[in-house]
PDB file of C-alpha atoms in Angstrom:
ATOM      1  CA  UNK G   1      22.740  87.511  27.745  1.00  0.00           C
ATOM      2  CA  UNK G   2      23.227  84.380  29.759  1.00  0.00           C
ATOM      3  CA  UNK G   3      23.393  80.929  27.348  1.00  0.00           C
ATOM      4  CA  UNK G   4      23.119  78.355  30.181  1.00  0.00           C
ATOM      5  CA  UNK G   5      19.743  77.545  30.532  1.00  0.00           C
ATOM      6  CA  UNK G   6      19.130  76.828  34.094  1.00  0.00           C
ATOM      7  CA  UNK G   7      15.050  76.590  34.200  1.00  0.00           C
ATOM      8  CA  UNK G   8      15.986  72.919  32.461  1.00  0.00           C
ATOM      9  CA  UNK G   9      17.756  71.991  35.754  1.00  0.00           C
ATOM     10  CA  UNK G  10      14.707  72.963  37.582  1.00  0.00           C
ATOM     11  CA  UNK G  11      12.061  71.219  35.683  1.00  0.00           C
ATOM     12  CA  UNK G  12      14.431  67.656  36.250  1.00  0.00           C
ATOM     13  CA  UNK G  13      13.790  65.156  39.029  1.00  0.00           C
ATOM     14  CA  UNK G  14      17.485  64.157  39.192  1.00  0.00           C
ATOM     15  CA  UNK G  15      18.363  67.208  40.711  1.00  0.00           C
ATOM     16  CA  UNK G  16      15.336  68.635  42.662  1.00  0.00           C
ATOM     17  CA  UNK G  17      13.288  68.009  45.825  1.00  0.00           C
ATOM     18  CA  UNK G  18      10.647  68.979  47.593  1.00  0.00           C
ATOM     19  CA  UNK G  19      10.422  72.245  50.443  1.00  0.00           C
ATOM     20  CA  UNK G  20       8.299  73.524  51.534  1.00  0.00           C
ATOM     21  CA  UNK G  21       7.931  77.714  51.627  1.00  0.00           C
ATOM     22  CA  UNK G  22       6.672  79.624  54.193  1.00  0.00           C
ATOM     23  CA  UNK G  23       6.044  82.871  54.250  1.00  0.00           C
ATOM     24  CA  UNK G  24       5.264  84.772  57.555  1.00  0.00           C
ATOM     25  CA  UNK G  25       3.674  87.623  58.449  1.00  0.00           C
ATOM     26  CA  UNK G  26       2.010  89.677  61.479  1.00  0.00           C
ATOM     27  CA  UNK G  27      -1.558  89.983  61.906  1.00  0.00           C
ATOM     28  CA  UNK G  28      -3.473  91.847  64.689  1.00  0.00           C
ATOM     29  CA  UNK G  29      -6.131  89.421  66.729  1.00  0.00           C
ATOM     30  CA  UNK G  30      -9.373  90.293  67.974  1.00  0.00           C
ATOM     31  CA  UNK G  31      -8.349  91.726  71.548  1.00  0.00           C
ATOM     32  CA  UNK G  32      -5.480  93.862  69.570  1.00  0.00           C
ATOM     33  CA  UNK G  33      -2.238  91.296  69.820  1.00  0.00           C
ATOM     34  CA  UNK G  34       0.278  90.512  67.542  1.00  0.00           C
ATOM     35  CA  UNK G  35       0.026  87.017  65.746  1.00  0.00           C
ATOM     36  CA  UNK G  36       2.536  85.744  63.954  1.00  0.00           C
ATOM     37  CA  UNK G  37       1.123  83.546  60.878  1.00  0.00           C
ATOM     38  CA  UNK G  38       2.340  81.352  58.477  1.00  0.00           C
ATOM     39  CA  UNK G  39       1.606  80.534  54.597  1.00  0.00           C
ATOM     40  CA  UNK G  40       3.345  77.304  53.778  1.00  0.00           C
ATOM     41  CA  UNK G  41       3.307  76.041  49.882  1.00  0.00           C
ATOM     42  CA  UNK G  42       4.726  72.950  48.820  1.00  0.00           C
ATOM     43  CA  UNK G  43       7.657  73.735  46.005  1.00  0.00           C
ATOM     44  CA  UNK G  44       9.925  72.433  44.103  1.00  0.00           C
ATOM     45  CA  UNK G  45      13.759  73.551  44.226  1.00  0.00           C
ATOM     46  CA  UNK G  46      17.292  72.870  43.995  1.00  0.00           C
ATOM     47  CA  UNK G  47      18.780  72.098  47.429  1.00  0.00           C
ATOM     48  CA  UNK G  48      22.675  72.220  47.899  1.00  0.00           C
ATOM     49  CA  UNK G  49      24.419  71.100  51.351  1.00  0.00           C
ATOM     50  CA  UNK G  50      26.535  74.367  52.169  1.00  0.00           C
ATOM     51  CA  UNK G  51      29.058  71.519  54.036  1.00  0.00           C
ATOM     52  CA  UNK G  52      29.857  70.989  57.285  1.00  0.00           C
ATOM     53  CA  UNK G  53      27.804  72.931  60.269  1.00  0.00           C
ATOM     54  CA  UNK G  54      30.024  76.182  61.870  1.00  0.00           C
ATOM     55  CA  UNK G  55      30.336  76.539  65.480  1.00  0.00           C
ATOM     56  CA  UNK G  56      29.163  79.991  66.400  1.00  0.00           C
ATOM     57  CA  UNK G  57      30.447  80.952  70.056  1.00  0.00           C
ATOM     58  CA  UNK G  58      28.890  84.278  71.519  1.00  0.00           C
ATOM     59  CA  UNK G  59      28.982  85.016  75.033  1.00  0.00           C
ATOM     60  CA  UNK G  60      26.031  83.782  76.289  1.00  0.00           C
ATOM     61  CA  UNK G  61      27.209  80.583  74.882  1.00  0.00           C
ATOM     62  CA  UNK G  62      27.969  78.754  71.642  1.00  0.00           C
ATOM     63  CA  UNK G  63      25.524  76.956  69.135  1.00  0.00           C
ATOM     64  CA  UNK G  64      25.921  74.879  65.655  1.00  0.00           C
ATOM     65  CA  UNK G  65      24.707  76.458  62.580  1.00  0.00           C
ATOM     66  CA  UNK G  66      23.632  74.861  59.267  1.00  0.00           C
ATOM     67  CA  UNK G  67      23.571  76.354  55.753  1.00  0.00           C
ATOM     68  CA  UNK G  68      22.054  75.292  52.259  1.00  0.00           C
ATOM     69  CA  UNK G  69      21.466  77.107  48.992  1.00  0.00           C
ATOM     70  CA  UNK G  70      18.120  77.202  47.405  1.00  0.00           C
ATOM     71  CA  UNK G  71      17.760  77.629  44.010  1.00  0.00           C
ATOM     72  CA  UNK G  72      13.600  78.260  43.278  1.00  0.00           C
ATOM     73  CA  UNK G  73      12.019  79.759  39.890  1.00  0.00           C
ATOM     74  CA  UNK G  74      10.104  81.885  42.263  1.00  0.00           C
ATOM     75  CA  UNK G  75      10.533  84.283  44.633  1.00  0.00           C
ATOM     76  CA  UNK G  76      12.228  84.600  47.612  1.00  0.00           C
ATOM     77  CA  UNK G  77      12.558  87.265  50.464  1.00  0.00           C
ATOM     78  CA  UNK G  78      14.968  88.102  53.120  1.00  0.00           C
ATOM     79  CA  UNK G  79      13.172  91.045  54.155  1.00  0.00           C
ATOM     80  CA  UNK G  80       9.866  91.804  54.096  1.00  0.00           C
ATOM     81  CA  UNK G  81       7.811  94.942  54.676  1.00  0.00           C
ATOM     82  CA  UNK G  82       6.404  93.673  58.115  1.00  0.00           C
ATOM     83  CA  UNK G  83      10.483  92.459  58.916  1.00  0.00           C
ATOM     84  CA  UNK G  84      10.034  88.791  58.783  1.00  0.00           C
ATOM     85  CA  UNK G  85      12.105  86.764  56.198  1.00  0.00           C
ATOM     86  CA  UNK G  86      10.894  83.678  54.095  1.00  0.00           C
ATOM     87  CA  UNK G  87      11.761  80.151  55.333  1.00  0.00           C
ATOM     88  CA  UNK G  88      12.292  76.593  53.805  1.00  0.00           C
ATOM     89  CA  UNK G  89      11.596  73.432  55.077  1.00  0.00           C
ATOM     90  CA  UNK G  90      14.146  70.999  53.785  1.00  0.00           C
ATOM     91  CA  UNK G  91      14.390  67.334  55.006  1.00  0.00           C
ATOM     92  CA  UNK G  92      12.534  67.850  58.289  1.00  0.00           C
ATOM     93  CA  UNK G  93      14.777  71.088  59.454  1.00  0.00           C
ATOM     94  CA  UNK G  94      13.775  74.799  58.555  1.00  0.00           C
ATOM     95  CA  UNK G  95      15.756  77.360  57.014  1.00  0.00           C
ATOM     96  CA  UNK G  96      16.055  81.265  57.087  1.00  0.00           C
ATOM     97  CA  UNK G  97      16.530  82.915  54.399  1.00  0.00           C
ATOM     98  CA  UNK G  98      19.048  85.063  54.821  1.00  0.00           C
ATOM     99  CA  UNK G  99      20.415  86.141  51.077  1.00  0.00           C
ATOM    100  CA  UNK G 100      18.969  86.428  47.919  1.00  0.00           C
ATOM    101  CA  UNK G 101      21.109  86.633  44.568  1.00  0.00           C
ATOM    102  CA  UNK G 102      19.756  88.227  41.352  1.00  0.00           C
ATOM    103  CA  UNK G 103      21.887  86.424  39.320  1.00  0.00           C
ATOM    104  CA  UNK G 104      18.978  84.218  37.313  1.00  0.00           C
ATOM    105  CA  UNK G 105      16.304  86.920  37.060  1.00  0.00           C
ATOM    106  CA  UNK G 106      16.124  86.004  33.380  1.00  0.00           C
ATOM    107  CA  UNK G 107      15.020  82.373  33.364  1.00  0.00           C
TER     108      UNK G 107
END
């Protein structure tokens, strides 16, 4: 039984801002293509800086990659039925979610 209760960090403005979700999935248009849409909602979260950005070199060339941790009273996906994974929109930039911990289920 966790102690620390971390909803009380969540509900402060000290510590919070605002991102935006969005949730995609694909629909089928009128003529039978794929379209990709978008939900966006306007929440409130805990947004850590994961530190500096990581160069990622592949073959085809090498790119800069950015990382923050989210911490939301909702839910978030990495995976979704359709195969697209939740993004935030933090300070202008969008992120991927790309892991989701368990850990605070209880809150």
């Amino acid at each position: 039984m966790a102690r620390l209760n971390v909803g009380r960090l969540l509900l402060n403005p000290a510590f919070t801002d605002p991102v935006k979700l969005i949730q995609r999935m694909e629909t089928i248009d009128a003529v039978g293509r794929v379209v990709l849409t978008e939900t966006i909602t306007d929440i409130i979260a805990v947004v850590q800086d994961r530190g500096p950005q990581m160069l990622t070199r592949l073959p085809e060339g090498a790119y800069l990659t950015d990382e923050i941790t989210v911490i939301y009273r909702g839910e978030l996906s990495a995976q979704r039925v359709n195969g697209y994974a939740d993004m935030v929109e933090w300070k202008g930039k969008r992120y991927e979610v790309k892991n989701v911990s368990d850990d605070f289920q209880n809150y």
